[in-house]
CSV table of C-alpha atoms and ligand atoms in Angstrom, one decimal:
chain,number,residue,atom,x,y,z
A,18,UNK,CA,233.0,76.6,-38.0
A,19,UNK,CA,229.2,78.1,-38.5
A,20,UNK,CA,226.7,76.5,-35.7
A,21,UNK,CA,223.3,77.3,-36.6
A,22,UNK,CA,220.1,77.9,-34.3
A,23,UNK,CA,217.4,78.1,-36.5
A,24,UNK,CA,213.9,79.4,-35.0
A,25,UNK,CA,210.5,78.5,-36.1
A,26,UNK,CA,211.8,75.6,-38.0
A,27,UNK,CA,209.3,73.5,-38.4
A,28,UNK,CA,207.1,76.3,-40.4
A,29,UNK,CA,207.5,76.3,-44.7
A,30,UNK,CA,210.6,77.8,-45.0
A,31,UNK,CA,212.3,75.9,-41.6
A,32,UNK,CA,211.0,72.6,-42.9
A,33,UNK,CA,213.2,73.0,-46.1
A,34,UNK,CA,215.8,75.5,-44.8
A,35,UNK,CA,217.3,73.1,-42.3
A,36,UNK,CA,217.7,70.6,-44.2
A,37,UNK,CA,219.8,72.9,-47.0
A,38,UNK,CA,222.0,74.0,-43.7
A,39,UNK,CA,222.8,70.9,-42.1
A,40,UNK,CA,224.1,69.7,-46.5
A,41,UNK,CA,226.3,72.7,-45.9
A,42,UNK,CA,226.9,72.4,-42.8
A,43,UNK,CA,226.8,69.8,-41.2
A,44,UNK,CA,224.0,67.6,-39.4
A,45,UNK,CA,225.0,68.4,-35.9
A,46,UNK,CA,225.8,72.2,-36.5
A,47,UNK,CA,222.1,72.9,-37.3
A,48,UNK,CA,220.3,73.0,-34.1
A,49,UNK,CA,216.4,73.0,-35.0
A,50,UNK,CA,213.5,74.8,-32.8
A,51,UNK,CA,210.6,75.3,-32.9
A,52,UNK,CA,207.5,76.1,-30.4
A,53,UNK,CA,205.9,72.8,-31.2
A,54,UNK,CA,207.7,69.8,-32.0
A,55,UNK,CA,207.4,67.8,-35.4
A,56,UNK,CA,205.9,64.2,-35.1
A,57,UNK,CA,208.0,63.0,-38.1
A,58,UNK,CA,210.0,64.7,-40.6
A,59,UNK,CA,213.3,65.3,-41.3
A,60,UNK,CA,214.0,68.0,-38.9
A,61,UNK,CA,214.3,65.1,-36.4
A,62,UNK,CA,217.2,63.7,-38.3
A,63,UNK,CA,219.5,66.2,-36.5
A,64,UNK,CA,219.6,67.8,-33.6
A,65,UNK,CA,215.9,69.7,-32.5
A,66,UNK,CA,214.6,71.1,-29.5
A,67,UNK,CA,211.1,73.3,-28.6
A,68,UNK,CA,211.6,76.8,-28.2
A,69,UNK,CA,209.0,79.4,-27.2
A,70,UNK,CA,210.9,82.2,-28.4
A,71,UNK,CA,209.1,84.6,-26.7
A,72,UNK,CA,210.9,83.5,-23.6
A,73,UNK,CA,213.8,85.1,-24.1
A,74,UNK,CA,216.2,83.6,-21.4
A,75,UNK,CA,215.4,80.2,-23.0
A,76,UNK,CA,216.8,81.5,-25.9
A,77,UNK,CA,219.7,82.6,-25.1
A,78,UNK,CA,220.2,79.2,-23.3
A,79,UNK,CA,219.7,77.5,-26.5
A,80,UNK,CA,222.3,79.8,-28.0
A,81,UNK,CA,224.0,79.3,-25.6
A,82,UNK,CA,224.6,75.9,-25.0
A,83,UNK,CA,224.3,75.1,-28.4
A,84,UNK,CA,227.6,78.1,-29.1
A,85,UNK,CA,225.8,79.5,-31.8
A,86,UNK,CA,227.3,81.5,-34.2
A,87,UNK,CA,224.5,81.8,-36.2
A,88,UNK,CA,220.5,82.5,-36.0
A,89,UNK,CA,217.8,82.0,-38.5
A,90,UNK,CA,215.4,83.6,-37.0
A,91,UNK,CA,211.5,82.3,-39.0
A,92,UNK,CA,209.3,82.4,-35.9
A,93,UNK,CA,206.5,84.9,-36.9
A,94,UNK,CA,203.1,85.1,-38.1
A,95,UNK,CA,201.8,85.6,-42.2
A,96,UNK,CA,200.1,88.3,-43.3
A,97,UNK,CA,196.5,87.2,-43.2
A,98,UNK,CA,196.8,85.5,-39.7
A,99,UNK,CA,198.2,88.8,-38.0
A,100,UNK,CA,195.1,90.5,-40.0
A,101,UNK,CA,192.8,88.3,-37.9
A,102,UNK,CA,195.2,88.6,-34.6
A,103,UNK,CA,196.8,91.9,-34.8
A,104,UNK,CA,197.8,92.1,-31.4
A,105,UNK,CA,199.7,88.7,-31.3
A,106,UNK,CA,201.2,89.0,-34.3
A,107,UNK,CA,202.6,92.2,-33.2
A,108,UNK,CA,203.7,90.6,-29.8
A,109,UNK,CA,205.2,87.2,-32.0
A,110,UNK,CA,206.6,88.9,-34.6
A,111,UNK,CA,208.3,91.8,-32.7
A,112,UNK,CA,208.8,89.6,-29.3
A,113,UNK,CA,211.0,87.3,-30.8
A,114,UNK,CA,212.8,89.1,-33.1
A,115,UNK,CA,213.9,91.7,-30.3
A,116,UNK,CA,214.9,88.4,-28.4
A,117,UNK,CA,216.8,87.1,-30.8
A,118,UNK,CA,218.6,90.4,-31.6
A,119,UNK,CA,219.5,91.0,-27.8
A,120,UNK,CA,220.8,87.3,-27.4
A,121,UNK,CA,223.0,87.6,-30.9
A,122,UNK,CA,224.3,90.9,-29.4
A,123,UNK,CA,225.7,89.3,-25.9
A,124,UNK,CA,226.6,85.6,-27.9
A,125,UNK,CA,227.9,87.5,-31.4
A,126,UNK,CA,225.9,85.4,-33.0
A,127,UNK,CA,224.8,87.1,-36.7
A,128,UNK,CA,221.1,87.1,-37.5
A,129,UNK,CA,218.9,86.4,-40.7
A,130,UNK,CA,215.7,87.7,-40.8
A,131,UNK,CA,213.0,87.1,-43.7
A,132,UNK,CA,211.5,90.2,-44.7
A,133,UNK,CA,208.6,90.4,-47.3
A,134,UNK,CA,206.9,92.0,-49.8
A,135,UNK,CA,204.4,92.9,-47.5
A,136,UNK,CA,206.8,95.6,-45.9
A,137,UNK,CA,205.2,97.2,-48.8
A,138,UNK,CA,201.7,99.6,-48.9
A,139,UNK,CA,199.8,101.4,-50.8
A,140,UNK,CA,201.8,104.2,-51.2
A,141,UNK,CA,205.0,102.6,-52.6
A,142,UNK,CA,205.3,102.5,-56.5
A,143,UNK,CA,203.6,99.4,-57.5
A,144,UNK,CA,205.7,98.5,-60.5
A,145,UNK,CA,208.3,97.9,-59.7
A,146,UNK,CA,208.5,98.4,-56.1
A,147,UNK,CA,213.0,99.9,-55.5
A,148,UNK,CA,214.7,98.4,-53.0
A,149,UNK,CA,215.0,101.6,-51.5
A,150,UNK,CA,211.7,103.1,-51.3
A,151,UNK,CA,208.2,104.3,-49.4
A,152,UNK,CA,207.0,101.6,-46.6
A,153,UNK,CA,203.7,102.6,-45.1
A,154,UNK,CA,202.1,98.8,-45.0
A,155,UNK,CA,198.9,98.8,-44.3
A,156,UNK,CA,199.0,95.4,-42.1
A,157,UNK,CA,200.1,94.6,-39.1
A,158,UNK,CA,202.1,92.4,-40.9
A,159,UNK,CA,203.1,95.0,-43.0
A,160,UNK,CA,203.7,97.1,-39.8
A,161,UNK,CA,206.3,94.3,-37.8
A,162,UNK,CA,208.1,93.4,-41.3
A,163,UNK,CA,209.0,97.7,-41.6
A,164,UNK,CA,209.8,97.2,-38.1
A,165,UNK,CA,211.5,94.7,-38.2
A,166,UNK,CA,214.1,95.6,-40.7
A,167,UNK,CA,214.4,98.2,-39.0
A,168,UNK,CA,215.5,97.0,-35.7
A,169,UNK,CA,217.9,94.4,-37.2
A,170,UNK,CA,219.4,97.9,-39.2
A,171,UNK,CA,219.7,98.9,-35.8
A,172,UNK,CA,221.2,96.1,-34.1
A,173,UNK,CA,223.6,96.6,-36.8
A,174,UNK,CA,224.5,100.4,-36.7
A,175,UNK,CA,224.4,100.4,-33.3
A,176,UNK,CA,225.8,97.7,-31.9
A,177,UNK,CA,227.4,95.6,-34.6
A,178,UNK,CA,225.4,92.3,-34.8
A,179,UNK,CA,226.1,91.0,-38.5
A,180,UNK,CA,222.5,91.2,-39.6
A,181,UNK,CA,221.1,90.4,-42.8
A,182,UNK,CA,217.4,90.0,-44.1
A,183,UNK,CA,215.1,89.4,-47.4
A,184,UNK,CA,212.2,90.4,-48.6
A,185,UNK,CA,210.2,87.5,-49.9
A,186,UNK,CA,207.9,87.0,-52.3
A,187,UNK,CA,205.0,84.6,-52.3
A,188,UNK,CA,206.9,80.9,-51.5
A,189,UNK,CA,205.9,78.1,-53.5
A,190,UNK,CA,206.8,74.7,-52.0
A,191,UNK,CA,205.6,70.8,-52.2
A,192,UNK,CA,207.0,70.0,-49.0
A,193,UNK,CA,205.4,72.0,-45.7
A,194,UNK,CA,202.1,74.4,-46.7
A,195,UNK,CA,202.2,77.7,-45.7
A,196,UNK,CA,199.4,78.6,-43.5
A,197,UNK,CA,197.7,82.1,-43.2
A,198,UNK,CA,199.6,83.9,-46.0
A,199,UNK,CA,198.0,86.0,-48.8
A,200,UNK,CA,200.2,83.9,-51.3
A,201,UNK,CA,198.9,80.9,-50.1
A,202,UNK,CA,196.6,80.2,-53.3
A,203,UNK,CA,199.9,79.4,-55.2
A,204,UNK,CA,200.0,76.4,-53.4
A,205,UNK,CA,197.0,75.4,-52.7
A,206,UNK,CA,196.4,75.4,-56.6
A,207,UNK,CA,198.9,72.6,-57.2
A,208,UNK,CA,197.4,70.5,-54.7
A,209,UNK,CA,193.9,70.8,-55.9
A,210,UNK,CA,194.5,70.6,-59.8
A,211,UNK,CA,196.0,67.0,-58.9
A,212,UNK,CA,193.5,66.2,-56.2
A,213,UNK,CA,190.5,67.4,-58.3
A,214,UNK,CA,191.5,69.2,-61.5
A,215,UNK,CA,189.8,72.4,-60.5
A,216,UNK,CA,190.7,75.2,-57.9
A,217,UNK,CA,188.6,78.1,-56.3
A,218,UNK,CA,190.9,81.5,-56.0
A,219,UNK,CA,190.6,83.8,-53.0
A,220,UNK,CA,192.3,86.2,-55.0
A,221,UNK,CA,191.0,87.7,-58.4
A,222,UNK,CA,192.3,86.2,-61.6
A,223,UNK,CA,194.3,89.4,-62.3
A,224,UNK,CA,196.1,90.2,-58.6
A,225,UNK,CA,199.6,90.3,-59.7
A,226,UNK,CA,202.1,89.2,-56.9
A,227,UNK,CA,205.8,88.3,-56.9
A,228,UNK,CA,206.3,84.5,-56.3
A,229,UNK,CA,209.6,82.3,-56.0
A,230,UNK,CA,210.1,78.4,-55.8
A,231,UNK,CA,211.3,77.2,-52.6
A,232,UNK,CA,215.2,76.1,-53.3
A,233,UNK,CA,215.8,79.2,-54.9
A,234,UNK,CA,214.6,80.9,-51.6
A,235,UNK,CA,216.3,78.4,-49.4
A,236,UNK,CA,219.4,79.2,-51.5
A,237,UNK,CA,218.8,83.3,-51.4
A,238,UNK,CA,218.9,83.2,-47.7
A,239,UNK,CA,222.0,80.8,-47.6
A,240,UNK,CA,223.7,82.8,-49.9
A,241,UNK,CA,223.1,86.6,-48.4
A,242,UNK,CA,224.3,85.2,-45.4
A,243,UNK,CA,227.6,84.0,-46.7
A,244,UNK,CA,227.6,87.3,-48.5
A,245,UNK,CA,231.1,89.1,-48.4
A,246,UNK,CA,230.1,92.1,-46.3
A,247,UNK,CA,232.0,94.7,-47.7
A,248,UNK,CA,230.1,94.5,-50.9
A,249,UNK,CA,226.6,95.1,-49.0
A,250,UNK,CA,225.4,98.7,-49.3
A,251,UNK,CA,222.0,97.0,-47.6
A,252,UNK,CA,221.3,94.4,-45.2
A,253,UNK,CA,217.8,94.5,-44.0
A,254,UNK,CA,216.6,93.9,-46.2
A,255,UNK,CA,216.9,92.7,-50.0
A,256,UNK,CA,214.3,92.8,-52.6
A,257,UNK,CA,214.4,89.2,-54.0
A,258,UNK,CA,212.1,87.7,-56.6
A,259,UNK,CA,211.9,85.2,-59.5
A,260,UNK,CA,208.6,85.4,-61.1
A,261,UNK,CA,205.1,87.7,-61.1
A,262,UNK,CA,202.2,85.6,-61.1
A,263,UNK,CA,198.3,86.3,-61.4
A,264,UNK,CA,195.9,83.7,-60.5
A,265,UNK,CA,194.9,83.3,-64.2
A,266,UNK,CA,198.7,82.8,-65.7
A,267,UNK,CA,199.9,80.4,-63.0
A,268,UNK,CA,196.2,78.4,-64.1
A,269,UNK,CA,197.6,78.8,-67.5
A,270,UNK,CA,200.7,76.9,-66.8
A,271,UNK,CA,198.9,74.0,-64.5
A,272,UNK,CA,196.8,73.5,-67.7
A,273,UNK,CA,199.7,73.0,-69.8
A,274,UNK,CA,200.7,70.2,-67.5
A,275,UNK,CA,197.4,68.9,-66.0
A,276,UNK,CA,194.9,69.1,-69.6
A,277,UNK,CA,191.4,70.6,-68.2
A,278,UNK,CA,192.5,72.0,-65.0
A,279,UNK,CA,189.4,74.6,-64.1
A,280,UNK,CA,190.0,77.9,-62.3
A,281,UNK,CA,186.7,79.4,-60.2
A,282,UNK,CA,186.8,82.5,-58.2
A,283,UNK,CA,185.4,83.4,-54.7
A,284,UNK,CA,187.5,86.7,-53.4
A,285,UNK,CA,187.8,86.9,-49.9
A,286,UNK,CA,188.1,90.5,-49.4
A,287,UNK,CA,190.4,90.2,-46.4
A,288,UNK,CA,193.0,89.0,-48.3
A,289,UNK,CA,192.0,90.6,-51.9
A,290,UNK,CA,192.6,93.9,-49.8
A,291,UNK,CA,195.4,92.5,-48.3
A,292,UNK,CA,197.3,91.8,-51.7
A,293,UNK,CA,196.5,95.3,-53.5
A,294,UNK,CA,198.5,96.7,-50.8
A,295,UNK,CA,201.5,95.1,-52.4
A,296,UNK,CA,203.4,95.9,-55.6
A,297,UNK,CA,202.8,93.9,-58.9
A,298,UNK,CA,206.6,93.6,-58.6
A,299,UNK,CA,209.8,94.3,-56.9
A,300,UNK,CA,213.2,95.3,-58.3
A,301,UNK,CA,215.7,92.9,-57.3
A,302,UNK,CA,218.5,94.5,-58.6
A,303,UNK,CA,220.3,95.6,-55.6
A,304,UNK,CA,220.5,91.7,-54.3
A,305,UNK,CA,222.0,90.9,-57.9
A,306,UNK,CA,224.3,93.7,-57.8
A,307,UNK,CA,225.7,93.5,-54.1
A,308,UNK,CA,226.0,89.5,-53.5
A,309,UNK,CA,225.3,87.8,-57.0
A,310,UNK,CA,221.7,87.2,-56.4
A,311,UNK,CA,219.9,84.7,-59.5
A,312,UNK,CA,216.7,82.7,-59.4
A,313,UNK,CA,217.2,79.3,-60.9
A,314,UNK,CA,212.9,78.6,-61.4
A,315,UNK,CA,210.8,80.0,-63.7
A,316,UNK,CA,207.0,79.4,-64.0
A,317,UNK,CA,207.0,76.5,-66.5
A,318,UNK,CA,210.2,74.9,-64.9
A,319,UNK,CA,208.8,75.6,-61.3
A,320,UNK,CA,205.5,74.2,-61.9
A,321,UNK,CA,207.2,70.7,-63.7
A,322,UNK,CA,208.8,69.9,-60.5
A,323,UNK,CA,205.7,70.8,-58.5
A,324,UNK,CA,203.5,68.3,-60.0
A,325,UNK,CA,206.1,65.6,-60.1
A,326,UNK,CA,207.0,65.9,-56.7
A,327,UNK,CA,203.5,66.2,-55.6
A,328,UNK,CA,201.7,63.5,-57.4
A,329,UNK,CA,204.5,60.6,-55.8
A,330,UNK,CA,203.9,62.8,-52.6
A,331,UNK,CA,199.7,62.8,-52.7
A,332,UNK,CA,200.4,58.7,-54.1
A,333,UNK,CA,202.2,58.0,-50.7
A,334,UNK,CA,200.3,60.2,-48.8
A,335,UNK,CA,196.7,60.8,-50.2
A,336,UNK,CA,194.0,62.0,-47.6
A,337,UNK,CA,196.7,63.1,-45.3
A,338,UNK,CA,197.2,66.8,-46.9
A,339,UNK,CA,196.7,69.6,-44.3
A,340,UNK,CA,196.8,73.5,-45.8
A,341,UNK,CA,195.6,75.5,-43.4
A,342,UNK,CA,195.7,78.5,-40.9
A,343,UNK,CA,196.4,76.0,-38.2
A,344,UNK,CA,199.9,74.6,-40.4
A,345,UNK,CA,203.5,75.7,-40.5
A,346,UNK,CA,203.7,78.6,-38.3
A,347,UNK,CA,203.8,77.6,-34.3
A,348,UNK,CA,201.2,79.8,-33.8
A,349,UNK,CA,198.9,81.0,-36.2
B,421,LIG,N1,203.7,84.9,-48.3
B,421,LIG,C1,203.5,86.0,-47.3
B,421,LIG,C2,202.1,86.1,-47.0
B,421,LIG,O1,201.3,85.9,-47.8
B,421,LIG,C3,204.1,87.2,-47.8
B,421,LIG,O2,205.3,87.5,-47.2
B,421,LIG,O3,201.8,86.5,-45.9
């Protein structure tokens, strides 16, 4: 029986993550937390409780009592929050994880981890970036992802906690925004092209990022963690993508849906700077090759469901969008 703690839950990969577990399974085996709890949603349909998981006997009560088997761990800061608070992203996104790890290590509890493209710098080679390469990030972000996977290799080597991790692209999803990520545009866009039919880009029209839709990222990190282990040469963590989008080509395909949708630019150079760190694209073939990895989405099929799901959403719920630093993340 799997019985999952998952951390950070309420943020934009929690919000649709959950509710993917508890379908596998099962409502009352997927223990929810966050550090702020959700006025509405459907995390509340099962069990949820606050969790500060930089308080790290709480944790390991909550693992505890709940007799966890399992921890998602999503409680961190993106990459252009931790630009503007280095020294709490470092303490968030570090804290927690080495929390986590400890309490997994005393309860047995295996670990997932998201990773990112930004453990990724300036020095890795851009196009495509190997799973298996140079990591000298340039972020703090950058820094605590490298770390990170790291200490969850670690925790593994060295003590035998079953840990596994990805590194994400840029998430698209219509259900929870993001909130302080470089990526961020790619969601904003959606919103605005239905909202207003035009869009101003913090990033230049030719920044070239990996992106992926949201259920085939919800179903990556489902899947590595059901992963047989003895076919995983990695764990922490997996170069996964589905797409490489510039501003300009994922304007392209909102045009083709939404007929004289306009695209402006206004680069913030935070976050321009922030992006040419990355690579133009990641190889994925390692994640194909040791556990059957396979994005469903592609731009044109992605961007069909996008706008469906968020006109009926902005019908029902017009005036009440928040995208934002202050969304998603429990502490940005
Ligand atoms: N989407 C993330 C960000 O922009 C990258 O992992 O920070």
């Amino acid at each position: 029986m799997t019985k999952i703690v998952v951390t950070g839950a309420a943020g934009q990969v929690g919000t649709e993550l959950v509710p993917a577990l508890r379908e596998v399974y099962g409502e009352t085996e997927v223990l929810a937390t966050d550090v702020r709890v959700p006025g509405t949603g459907t995390l509340l349909d099962g069990p949820f409780e606050a969790l500060d998981c930089l308080d790290a006997a709480a944790v390991a009560e909550v693992v505890r009592r709940h007799a966890a088997d399992t921890i998602y761990h999503l409680a961190a800061l993106l990459s252009a929050s931790a630009e503007q608070k280095p020294q709490l992203a470092y303490e968030v996104n570090m804290g927690t994880l080495v929390n986590v790890l400890e309490v997994a290590r005393d309860a047995h509890c295996a670990v997932f981890t998201p990773s990112s493209i930004g453990a990724f710098g300036p020095g890795t080679p851009s196009d495509p970036a190997p799973q298996d390469t140079v990591q000298r990030p340039s972020t703090m972000y950058g820094v605590t992802k490298v770390a990170g996977e790291l200490l969850c290799d670690y925790y593994h080597s060295r003590f035998g906690v079953d840990t596994r991790g990805l590194r994400f692209p840029g998430l698209i999803s219509h259900v929870a925004p993001p909130g302080g990520g470089t990526t961020d545009y790619a969601v904003e866009i959606y919103y605005d092209a239905l909202e207003s039919g035009r869009y101003t880009c913090f990033l230049s029209a030719d920044t070239q990022l990996d992106m992926m839709y949201m259920p085939d990222a919800v179903r990556a990190a489902i899947e590595v963690m059901e992963a047989d282990p003895s076919r995983l040469r990695h764990r922490n963590a997996f170069n996964v993508t589905a797409m490489q989008l510039t501003p300009a080509t994922l304007a392209d395909a909102i045009r083709a849906e939404v007929p004289g949708f306009e695209i402006a630019y206004d680069v913030d150079p935070v976050r321009q700077r922030i992006a040419e760190s990355w690579p133009r694209r990641i190889d994925d073939s390692a994640a194909r090759d040791e556990w059957g990895w396979s994005h469903r989405y592609d731009l044109a099929s992605m961007t069909k469901d996008m706008l469906t799901h968020l006109k009926a959403k902005l019908g029902a719920d017009a005036g009440h969008r928040k995208l934002g630093a202050d969304a998603g993340h429990g502490r940005n």
